[in-house]
XYZ file of C-alpha atoms in Angstrom:
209
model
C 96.273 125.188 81.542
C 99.571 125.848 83.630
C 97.623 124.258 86.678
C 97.109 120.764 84.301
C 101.153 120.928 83.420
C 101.849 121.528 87.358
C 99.736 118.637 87.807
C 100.798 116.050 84.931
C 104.524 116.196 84.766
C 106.791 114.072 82.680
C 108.320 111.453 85.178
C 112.009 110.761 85.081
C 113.286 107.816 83.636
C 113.937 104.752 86.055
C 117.560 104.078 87.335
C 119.008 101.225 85.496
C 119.406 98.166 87.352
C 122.555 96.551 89.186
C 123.724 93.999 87.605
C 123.738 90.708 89.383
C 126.280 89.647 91.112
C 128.492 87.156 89.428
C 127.816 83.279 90.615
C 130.497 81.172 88.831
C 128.482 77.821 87.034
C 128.372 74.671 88.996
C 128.157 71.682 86.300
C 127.925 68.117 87.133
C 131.319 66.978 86.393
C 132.806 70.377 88.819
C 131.512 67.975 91.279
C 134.280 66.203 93.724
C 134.733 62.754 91.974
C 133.849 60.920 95.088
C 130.416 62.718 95.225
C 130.183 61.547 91.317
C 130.480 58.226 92.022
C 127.808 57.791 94.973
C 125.039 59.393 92.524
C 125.970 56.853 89.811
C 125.554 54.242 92.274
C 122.266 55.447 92.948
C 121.220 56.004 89.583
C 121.990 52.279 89.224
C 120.694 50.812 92.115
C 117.770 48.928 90.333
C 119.597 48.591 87.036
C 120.161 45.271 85.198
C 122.052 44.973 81.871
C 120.438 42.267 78.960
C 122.744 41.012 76.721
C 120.550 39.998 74.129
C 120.964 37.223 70.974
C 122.334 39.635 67.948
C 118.621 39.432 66.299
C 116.576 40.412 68.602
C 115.107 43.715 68.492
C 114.310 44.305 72.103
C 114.617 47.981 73.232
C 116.734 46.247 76.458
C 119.532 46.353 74.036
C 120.168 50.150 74.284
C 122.664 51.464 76.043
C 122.140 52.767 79.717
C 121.577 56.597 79.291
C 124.521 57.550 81.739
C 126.703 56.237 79.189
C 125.351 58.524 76.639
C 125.747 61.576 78.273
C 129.573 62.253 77.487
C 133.143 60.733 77.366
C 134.149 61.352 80.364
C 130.633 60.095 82.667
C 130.762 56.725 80.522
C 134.544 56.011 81.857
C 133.846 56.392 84.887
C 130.183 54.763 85.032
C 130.613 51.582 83.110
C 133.270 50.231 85.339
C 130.524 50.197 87.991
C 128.020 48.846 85.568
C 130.460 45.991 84.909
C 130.919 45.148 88.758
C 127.833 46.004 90.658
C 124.720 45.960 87.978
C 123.370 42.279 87.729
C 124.349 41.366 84.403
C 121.630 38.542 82.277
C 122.755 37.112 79.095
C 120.107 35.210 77.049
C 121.774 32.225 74.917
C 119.686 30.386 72.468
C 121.135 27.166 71.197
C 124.239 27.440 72.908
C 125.228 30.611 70.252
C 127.248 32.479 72.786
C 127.926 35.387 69.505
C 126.005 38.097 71.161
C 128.157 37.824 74.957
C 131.331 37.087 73.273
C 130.793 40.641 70.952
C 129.755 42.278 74.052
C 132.720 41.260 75.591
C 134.631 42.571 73.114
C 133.512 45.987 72.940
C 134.474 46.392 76.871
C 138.606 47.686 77.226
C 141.284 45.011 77.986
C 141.537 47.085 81.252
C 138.289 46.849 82.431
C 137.380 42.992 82.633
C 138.481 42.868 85.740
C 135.794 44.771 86.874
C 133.292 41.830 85.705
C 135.286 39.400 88.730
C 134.605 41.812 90.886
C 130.583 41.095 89.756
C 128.584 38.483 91.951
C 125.438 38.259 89.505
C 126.599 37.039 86.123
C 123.905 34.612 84.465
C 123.919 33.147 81.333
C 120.460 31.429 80.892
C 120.325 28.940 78.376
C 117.464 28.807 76.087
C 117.222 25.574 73.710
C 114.782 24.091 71.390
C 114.301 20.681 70.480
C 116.660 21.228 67.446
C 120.648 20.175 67.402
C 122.546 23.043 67.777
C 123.246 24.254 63.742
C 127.005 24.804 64.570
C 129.031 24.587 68.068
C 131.611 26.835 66.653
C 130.194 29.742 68.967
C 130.489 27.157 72.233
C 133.890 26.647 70.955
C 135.005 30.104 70.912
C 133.418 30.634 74.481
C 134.917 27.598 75.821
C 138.669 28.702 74.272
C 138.236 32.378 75.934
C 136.762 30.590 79.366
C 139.970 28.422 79.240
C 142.259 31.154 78.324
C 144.608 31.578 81.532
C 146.217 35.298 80.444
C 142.330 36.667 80.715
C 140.173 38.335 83.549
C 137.708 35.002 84.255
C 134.526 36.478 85.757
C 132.106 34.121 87.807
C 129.470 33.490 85.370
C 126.643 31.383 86.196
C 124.960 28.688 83.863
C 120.976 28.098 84.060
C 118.703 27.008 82.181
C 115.964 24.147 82.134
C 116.928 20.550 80.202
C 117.161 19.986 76.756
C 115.466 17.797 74.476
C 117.144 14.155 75.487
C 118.758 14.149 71.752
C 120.187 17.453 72.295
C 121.362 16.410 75.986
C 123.056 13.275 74.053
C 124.773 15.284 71.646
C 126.081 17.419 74.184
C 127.381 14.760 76.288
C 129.064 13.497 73.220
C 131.058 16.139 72.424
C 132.351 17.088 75.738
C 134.261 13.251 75.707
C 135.560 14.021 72.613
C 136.961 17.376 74.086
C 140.541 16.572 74.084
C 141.567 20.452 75.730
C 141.516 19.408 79.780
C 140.395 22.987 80.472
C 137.828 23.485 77.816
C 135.984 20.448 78.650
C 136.045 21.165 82.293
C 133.968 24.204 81.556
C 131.488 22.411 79.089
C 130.941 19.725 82.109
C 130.378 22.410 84.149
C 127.407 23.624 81.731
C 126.035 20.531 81.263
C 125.806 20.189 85.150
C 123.692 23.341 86.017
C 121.385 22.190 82.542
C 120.854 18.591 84.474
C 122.433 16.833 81.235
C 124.636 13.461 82.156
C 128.167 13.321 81.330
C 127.914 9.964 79.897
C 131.224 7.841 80.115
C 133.894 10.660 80.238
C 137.340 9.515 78.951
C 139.651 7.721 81.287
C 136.771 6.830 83.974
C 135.584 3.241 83.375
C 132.117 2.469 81.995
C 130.047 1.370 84.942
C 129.398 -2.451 84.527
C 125.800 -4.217 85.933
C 126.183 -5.932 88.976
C 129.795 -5.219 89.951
């Protein structure tokens, strides 16, 4: 019996372990802001924003995930969305509603990121129908002609009209009696391949002269 208790003794507890040594937390934002910025370019490299008609339920109309993340990532991410990331804005009708709200939500301080942008489309999408109102073109045209405002370089396409719609069109910009506004509705109405028609002040061409 006394051999068995020489032979089986009770073991001593294990020493408790160190404790680890302290490594202070590293988050994204600790990061130098000039290393913050490069991964945000690269997280956009192959990103393109859709501005959408109001209606449509497309999922393209979510915000970018970056800009979900927290206050401070989506102030400083969205003023490289608005000057690097190619921008598309789908316009049905000539109802320019949905790019003139989203225009609207971005600061005062920040549209001058958008001229710094060298892909900003608007594609035109029209039916065969006369636009119901042209309220929303004049809004647009009024902000495009505003001189106190950031202009960015957007770019009209689009394929041609129906020839009544290209007629009403033409119509209305020679009534336009704002120099500025109508400048930018001819240059629309250029890039759709619709004719200006007889424009005020330049003669109606004459047969044969």
């Amino acid at each position: 019996m006394g051999f068995m208790q020489q032979r089986f003794c009770v073991l001593a507890p294990a020493p408790p372990r160190a404790p680890a040594p302290y490594v202070p937390r590293v988050t994204f934002l600790d990061l130098p802001p000039e290393l913050r910025i490069e991964i945000y370019k690269l997280a956009l490299k192959n990103v393109t924003v859709h501005v959408l008609p109001m209606n449509c339920g497309d999922n393209r109309k979510l915000p970018h995930a970056l800009t979900r993340t927290s206050q401070q990532v989506r102030r400083e991410v969205l003023p490289l969305m608005h000057s690097l990331c190619p921008i598309l804005c789908s316009i049905t009708d000539f109802n320019f509603d949905s790019l003139r709200e989203w225009m609207r939500r971005i600061p005062p301080d920040q549209e001058a990121n958008l001229c710094k942008n060298r892909t900003l489309v608007i594609r035109f999408c029209t039916t065969t129908e006369l636009p119901k109102s042209i309220e929303s073109m004049r809004k647009w045209l009024q902000m495009r002609a505003d001189p106190y405002r950031p202009q960015p370089r957007w770019q009209y396409s689009g394929s041609k009209p129906a020839d009544k719609v290209c007629k009403d069109l033409a119509r209305r910009a020679n009534r336009m009696k704002d120099a500025s506004r109508q400048k930018e509705m001819f240059v629309i109405l250029e890039c759709l391949g619709v004719p200006r028609g007889n424009s005020p002040g330049r003669p109606p061409r004459v047969r044969g002269a």
